[in-house]
Coordinates of C-alpha atoms and ligand atoms in Angstrom, one line a residue:
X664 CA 72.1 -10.8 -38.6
X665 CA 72.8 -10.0 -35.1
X666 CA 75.5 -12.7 -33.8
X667 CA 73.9 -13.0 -29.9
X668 CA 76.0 -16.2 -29.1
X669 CA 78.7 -18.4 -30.5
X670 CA 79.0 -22.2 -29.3
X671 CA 82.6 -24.1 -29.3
X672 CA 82.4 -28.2 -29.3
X673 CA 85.5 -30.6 -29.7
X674 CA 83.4 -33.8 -30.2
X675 CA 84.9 -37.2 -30.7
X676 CA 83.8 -39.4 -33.6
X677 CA 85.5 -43.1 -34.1
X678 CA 85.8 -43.9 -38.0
X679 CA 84.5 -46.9 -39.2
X680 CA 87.5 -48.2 -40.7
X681 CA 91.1 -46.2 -40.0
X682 CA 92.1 -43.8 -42.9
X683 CA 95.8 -44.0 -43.9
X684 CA 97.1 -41.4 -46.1
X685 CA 101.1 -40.9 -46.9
X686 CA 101.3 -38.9 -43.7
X687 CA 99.6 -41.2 -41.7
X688 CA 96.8 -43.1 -40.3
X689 CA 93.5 -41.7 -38.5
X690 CA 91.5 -44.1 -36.2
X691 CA 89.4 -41.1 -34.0
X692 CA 88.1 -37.9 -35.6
X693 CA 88.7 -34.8 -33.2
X694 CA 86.1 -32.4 -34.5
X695 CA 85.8 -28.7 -33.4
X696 CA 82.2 -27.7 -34.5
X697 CA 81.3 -24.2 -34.2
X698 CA 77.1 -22.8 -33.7
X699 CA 76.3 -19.7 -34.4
X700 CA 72.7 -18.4 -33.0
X701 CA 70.9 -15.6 -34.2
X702 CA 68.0 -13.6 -34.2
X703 CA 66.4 -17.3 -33.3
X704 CA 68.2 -18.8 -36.2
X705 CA 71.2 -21.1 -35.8
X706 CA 74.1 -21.8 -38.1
X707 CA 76.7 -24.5 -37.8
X708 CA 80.2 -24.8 -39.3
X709 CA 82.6 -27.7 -38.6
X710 CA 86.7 -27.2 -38.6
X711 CA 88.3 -29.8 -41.0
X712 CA 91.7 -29.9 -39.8
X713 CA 93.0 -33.1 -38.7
X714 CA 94.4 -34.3 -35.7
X715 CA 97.6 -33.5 -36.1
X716 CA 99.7 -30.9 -38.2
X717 CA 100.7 -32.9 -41.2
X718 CA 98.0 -32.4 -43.7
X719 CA 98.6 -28.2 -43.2
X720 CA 99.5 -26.5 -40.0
X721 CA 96.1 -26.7 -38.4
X722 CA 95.1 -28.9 -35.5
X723 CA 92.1 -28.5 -33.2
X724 CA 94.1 -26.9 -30.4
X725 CA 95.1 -24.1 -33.2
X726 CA 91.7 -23.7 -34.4
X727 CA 90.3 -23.2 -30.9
X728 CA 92.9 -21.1 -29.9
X729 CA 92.4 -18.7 -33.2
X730 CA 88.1 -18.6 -33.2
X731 CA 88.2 -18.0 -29.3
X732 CA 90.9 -15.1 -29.2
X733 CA 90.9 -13.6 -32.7
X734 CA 87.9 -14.6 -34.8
X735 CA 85.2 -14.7 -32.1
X736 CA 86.0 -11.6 -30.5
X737 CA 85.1 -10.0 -34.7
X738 CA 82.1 -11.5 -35.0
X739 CA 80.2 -11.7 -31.9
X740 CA 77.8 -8.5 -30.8
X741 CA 77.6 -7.3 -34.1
X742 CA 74.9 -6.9 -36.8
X743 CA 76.1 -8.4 -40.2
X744 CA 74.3 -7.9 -43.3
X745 CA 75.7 -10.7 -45.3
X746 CA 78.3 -14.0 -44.3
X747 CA 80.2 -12.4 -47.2
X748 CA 81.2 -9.9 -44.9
X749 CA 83.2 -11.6 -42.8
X750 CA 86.5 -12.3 -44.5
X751 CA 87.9 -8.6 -44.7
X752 CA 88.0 -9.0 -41.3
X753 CA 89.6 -11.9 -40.9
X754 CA 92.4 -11.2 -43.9
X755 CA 94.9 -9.8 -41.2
X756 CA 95.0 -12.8 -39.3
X757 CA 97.3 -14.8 -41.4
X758 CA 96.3 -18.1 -42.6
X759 CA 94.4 -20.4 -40.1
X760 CA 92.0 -20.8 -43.0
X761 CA 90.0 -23.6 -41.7
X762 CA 89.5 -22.1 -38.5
X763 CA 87.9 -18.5 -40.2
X764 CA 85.9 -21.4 -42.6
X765 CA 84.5 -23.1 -40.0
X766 CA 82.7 -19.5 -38.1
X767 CA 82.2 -18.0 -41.7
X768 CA 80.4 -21.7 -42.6
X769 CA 77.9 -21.2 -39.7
X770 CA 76.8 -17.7 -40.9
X771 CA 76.2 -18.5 -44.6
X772 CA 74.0 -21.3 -42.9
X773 CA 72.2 -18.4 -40.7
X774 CA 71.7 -15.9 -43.7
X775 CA 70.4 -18.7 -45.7
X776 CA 67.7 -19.3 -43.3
X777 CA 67.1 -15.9 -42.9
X778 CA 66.2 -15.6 -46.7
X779 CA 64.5 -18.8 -46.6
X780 CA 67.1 -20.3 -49.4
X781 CA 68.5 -23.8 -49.5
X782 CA 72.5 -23.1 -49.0
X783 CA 73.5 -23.8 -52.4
X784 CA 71.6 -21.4 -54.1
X785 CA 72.7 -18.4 -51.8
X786 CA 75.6 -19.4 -52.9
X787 CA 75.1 -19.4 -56.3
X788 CA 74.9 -22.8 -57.1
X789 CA 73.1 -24.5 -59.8
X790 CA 74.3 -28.7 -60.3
X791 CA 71.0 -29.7 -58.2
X792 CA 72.9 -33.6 -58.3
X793 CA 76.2 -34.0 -57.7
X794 CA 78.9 -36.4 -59.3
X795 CA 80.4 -38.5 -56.4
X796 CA 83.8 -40.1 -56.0
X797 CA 85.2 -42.1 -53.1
X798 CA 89.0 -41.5 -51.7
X799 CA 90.9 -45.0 -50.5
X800 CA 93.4 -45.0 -48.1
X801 CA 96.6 -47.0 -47.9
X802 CA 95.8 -50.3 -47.2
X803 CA 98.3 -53.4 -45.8
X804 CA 97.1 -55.6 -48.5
X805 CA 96.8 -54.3 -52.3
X806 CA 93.7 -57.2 -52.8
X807 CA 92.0 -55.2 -50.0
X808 CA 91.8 -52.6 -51.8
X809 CA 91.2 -54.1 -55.1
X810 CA 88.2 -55.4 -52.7
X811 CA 87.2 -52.2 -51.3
X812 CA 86.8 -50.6 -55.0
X813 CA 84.9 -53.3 -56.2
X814 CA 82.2 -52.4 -53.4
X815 CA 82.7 -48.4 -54.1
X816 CA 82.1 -49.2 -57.9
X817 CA 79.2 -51.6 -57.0
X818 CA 77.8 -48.9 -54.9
X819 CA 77.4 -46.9 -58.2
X820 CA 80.6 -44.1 -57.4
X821 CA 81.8 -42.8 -60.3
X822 CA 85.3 -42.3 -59.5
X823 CA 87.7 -44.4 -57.7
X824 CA 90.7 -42.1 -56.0
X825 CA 94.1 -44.2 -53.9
X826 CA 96.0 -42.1 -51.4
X827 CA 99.7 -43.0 -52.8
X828 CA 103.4 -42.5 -51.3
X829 CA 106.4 -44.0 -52.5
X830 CA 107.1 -47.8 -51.8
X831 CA 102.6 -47.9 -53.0
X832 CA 102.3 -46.6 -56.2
X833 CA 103.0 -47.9 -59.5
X834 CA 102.8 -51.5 -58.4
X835 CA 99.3 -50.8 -57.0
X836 CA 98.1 -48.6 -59.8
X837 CA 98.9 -51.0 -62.1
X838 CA 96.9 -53.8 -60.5
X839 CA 93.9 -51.9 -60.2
X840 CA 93.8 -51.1 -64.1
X841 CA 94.9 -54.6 -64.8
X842 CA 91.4 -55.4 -62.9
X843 CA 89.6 -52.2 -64.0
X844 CA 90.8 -51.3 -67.1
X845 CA 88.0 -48.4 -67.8
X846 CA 87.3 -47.3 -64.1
X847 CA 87.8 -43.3 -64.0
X848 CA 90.9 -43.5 -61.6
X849 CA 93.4 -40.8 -60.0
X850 CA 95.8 -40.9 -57.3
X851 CA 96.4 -38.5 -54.3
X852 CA 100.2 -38.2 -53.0
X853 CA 99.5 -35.8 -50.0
X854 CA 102.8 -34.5 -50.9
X855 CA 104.7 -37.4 -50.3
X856 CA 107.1 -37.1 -53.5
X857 CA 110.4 -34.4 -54.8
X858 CA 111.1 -34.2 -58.0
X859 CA 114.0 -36.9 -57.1
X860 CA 111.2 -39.3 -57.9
X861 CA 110.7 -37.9 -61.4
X862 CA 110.7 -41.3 -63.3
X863 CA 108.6 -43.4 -60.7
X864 CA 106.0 -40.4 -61.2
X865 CA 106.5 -40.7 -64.9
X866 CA 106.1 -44.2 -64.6
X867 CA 102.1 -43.3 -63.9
X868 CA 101.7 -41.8 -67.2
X869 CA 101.0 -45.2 -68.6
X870 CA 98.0 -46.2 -66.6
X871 CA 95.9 -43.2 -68.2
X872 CA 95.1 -41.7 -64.6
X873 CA 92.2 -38.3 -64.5
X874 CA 95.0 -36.9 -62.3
X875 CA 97.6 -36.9 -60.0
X876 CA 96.8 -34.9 -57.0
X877 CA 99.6 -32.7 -55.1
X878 CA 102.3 -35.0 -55.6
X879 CA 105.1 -32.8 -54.2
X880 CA 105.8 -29.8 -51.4
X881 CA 102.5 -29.3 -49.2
X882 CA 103.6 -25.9 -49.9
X883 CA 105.4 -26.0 -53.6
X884 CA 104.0 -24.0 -57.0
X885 CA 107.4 -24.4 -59.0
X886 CA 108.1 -27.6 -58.6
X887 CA 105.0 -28.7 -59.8
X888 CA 105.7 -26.4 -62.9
X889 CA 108.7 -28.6 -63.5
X890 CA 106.7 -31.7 -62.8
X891 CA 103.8 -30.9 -65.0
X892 CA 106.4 -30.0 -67.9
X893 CA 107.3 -33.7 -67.7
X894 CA 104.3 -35.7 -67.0
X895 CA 101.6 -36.3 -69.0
X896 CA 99.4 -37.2 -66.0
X897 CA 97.5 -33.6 -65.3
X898 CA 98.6 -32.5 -62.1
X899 CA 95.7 -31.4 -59.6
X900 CA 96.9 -29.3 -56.8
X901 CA 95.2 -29.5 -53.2
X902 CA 97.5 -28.3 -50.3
X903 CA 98.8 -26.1 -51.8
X904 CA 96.2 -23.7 -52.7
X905 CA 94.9 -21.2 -50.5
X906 CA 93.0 -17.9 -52.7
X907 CA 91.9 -17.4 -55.8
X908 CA 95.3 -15.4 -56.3
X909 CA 96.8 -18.9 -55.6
X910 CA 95.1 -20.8 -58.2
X911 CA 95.8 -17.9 -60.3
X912 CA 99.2 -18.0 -60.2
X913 CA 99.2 -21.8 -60.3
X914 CA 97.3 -22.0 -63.4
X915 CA 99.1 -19.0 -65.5
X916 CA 102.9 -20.7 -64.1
X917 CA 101.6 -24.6 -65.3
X918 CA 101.9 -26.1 -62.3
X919 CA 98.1 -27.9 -62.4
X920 CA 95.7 -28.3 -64.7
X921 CA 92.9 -29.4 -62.3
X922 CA 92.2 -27.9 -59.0
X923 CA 90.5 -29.2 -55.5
X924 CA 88.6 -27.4 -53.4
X925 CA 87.9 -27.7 -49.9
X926 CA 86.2 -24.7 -47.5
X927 CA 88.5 -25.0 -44.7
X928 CA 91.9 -24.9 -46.8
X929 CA 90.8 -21.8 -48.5
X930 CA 89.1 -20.0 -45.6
X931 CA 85.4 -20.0 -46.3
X932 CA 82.5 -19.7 -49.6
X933 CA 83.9 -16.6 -50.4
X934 CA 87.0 -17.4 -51.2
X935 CA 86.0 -21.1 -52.3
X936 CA 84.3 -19.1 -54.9
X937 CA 87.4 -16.9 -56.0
X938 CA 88.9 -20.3 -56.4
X939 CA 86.4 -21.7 -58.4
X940 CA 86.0 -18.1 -60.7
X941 CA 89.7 -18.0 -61.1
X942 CA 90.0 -21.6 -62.9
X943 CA 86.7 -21.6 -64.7
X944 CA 88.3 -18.0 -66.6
X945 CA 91.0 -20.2 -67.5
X946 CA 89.0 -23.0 -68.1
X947 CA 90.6 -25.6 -65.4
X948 CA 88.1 -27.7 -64.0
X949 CA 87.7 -28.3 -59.8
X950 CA 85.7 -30.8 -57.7
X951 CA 85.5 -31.1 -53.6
X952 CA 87.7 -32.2 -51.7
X953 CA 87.5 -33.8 -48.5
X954 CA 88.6 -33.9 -45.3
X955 CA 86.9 -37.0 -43.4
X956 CA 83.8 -34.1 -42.5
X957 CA 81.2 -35.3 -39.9
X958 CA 77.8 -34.3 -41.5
X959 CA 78.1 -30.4 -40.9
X960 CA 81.4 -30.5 -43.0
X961 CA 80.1 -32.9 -45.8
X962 CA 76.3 -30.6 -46.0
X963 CA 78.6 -27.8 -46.4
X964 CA 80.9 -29.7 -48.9
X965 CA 77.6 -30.4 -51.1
X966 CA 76.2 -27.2 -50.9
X967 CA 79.8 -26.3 -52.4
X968 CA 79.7 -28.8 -54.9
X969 CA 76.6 -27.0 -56.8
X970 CA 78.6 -24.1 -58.0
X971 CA 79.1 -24.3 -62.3
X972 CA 82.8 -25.0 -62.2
X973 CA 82.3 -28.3 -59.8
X974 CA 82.3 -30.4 -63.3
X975 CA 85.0 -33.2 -61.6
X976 CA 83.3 -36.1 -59.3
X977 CA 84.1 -35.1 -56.0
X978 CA 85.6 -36.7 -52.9
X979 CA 81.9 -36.2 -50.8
X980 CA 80.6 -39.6 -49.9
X981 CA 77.8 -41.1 -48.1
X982 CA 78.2 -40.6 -44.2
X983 CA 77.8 -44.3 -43.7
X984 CA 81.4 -44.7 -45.9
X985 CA 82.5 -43.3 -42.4
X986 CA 80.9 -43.4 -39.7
X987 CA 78.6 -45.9 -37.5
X988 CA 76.1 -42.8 -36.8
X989 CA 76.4 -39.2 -38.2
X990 CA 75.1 -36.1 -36.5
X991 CA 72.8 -34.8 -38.9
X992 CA 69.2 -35.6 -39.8
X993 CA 69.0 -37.1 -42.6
X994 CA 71.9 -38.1 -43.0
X995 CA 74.5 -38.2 -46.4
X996 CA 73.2 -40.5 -48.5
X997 CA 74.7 -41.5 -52.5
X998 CA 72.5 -42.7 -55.5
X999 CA 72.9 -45.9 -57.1
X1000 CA 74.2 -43.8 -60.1
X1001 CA 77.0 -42.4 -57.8
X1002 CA 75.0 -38.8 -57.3
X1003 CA 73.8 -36.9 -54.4
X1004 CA 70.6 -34.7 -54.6
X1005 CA 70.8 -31.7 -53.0
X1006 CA 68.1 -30.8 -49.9
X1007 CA 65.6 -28.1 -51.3
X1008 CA 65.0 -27.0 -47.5
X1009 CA 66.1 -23.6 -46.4
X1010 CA 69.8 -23.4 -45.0
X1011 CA 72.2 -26.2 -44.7
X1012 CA 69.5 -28.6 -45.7
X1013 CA 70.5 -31.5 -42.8
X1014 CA 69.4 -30.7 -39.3
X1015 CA 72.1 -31.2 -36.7
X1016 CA 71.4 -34.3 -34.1
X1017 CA 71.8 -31.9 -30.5
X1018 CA 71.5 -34.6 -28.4
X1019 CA 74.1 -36.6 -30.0
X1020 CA 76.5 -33.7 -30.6
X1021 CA 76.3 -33.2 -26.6
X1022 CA 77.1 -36.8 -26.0
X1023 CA 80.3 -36.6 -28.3
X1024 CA 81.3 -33.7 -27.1
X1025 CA 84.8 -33.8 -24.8
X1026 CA 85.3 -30.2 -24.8
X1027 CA 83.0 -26.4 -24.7
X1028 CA 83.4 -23.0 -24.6
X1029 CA 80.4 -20.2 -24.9
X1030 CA 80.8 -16.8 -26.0
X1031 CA 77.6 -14.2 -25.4
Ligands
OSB2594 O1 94.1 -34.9 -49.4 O2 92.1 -35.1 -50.0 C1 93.0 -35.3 -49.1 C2 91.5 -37.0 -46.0 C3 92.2 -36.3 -45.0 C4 93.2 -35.4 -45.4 C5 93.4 -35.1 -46.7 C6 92.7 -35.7 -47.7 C7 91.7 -36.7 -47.4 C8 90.9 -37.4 -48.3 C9 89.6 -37.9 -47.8 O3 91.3 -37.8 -49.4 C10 88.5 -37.4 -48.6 C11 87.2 -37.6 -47.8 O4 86.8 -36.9 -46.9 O5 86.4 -38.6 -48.2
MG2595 MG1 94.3 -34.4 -51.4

């Protein structure tokens, strides 16, 4: 694969409905998309940062700034055998992992093609339909969200997940198992807790939750050593992993006993797949994460979701749970039993919508 031309888009895509984790609240999705053409063939990849630093360090302005002077200036002009490739090169620029993601994305999509494969089994995937779970932000009322998983559950997903932080917790976890006592149910703290709060987060323990997911430092292993020592709620750690050598450590210290994985937080398939080969030798399950991904992000998120280890519902949902219009053809759509099949077409498996990209798009920048 010859990379003859690399494409930089900010588009701007309004969510249906804001999204309010402990860190805050998103109304307007600033996507950087990244296409990658070659040989005739075209990849895309999507950056999943948010908005703002306060998920990780990442924003938009940071990821353009890192493909454009650093990662671009790697990849374009040259021939590359395989989209494994890439990440040697990309290991002495320190983190930015959802920038390298998002270019290293668009050429698994390209080799795919190339080798007339559907994404997921280049990959090495085999789950050919996926277990789906919905994440719920904070809401100003708790009956609105009692309301909004009644509608997720209706809709067949098979895992209800709350965004928590202190001050909407235990009060709100309990309500929802008072009114679904069975429902598979976990919580998501995006870091918003110390170990200060030890007895509200062992409080949890009685509402039988899958998980609790990266209740303390966005960058903390020990900690959550500590925590897990006390709670019998398993821990699952997001921010805070970034290699297989992190969920490695993690695992062997105690600090989780599930993991999440998303593409742009580790830096790519690659080392998505060292996560996933580090936990299932230590038999630790995973499932994707998300990060409020247009289609490109949530085709790539599926295509993820395949590999063996993936035996957790994810957080990948129907496009439609987000947006008015996505920007892939077809788009994202969920089961009535709470599954997505994956496309059997070569590559990504969802065509991207040009004509609407273009009309999103606020911002562009072309390499050759
Ligand atoms: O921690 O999983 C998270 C959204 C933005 C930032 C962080 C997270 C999330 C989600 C959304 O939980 C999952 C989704 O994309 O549906
Ligand atoms: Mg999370």
């Amino acid at each position: 694969m010859k990379v003859d031309r690399i494409e930089l888009r900010q588009i701007e895509l309004p969510l249906l409905h804001y999204f309010e984790t402990s860190f805050g609240r998103t109304t307007v999705r600033r996507i950087v998309l990244v296409r990658v053409d070659s040989g005739g063939a075209t990849g895309w990849g999507e950056v999943a940062c948010g908005e703002a630093p306060f998920y990780n360090y990442e924003t938009p302005e940071t990821a353009w700034h890192i493909l454009r002077d650093f990662l671009i200036p790697q990849v374009l002009g040259k021939e590359w055998k395989t989209a494994s490739d890439l990440i040697s090169g990309f290991a002495p620029i320190r983190g930015h992992n959802m920038a390298k993601a998002a270019l290293e994305c668009a050429l698994w999509d390209i080799e795919a093609q190339t080798k007339g494969l559907p994404l997921w089994k280049l990959i090495g995937g085999s789950i050919t339909e996926i277990p789906c779970g919905v994440s719920l932000g904070i809401q100003e009322k708790i009956d609105t969200l009692l309301g909004n998983i009644q509608k997720e559950l209706e809709s067949g997903y098979q895992r209800i997940k709350v965004k928590i932080k202190p001050g909407w917790d235990v009060e709100v976890i309990g309500k929802i198992r008072q009114r679904f006592p069975r429902v598979a149910l976990m919580a998501d703290a995006n870091s918003a807790y110390s170990l200060k709060d030890l007895d509200r987060l062992k409080l949890l323990d009685q509402f039988f939750l899958m998980m609790i997911e990266q209740p303390l430092g966005w960058d903390d292993i020990l900690d959550h050593v500590r925590l897990q020592r006390e709670i019998s709620t398993p821990v699952c750690l997001d921010e805070s992993i970034h290699s297989g050598d992190d969920a490695r450590k993690a695992i062997e210290a105690g600090a989780c006993k599930i993991i999440n994985i998303k593409l742009g937080r580790v830096g790519g398939y690659v080392s998505a797949r060292r996560v996933h080969d580090a936990c299932r030798e230590r038999r630790v399950p995973v499932w994707c994460g998300g990060m409020l991904e247009s289609g490109i992000g949530r085709a790539h998120n599926i295509a993820l979701s395949t590999l063996p280890g993936f035996t957790l519902p994810g957080d990948v949902s129907a496009s439609k749970r987000y947006w008015a219009e996505d920007i892939i053809d077809p788009e994202v759509t969920v089961t009535a039993q709470g599954t997505i099949r994956v496309p059997e077409s070569p590559g990504l498996g969802f065509a991207p919508r040009l004509d609407r990209i273009e009309k999103l798009a606020r911002r562009r920048e072309v390499f050759e």
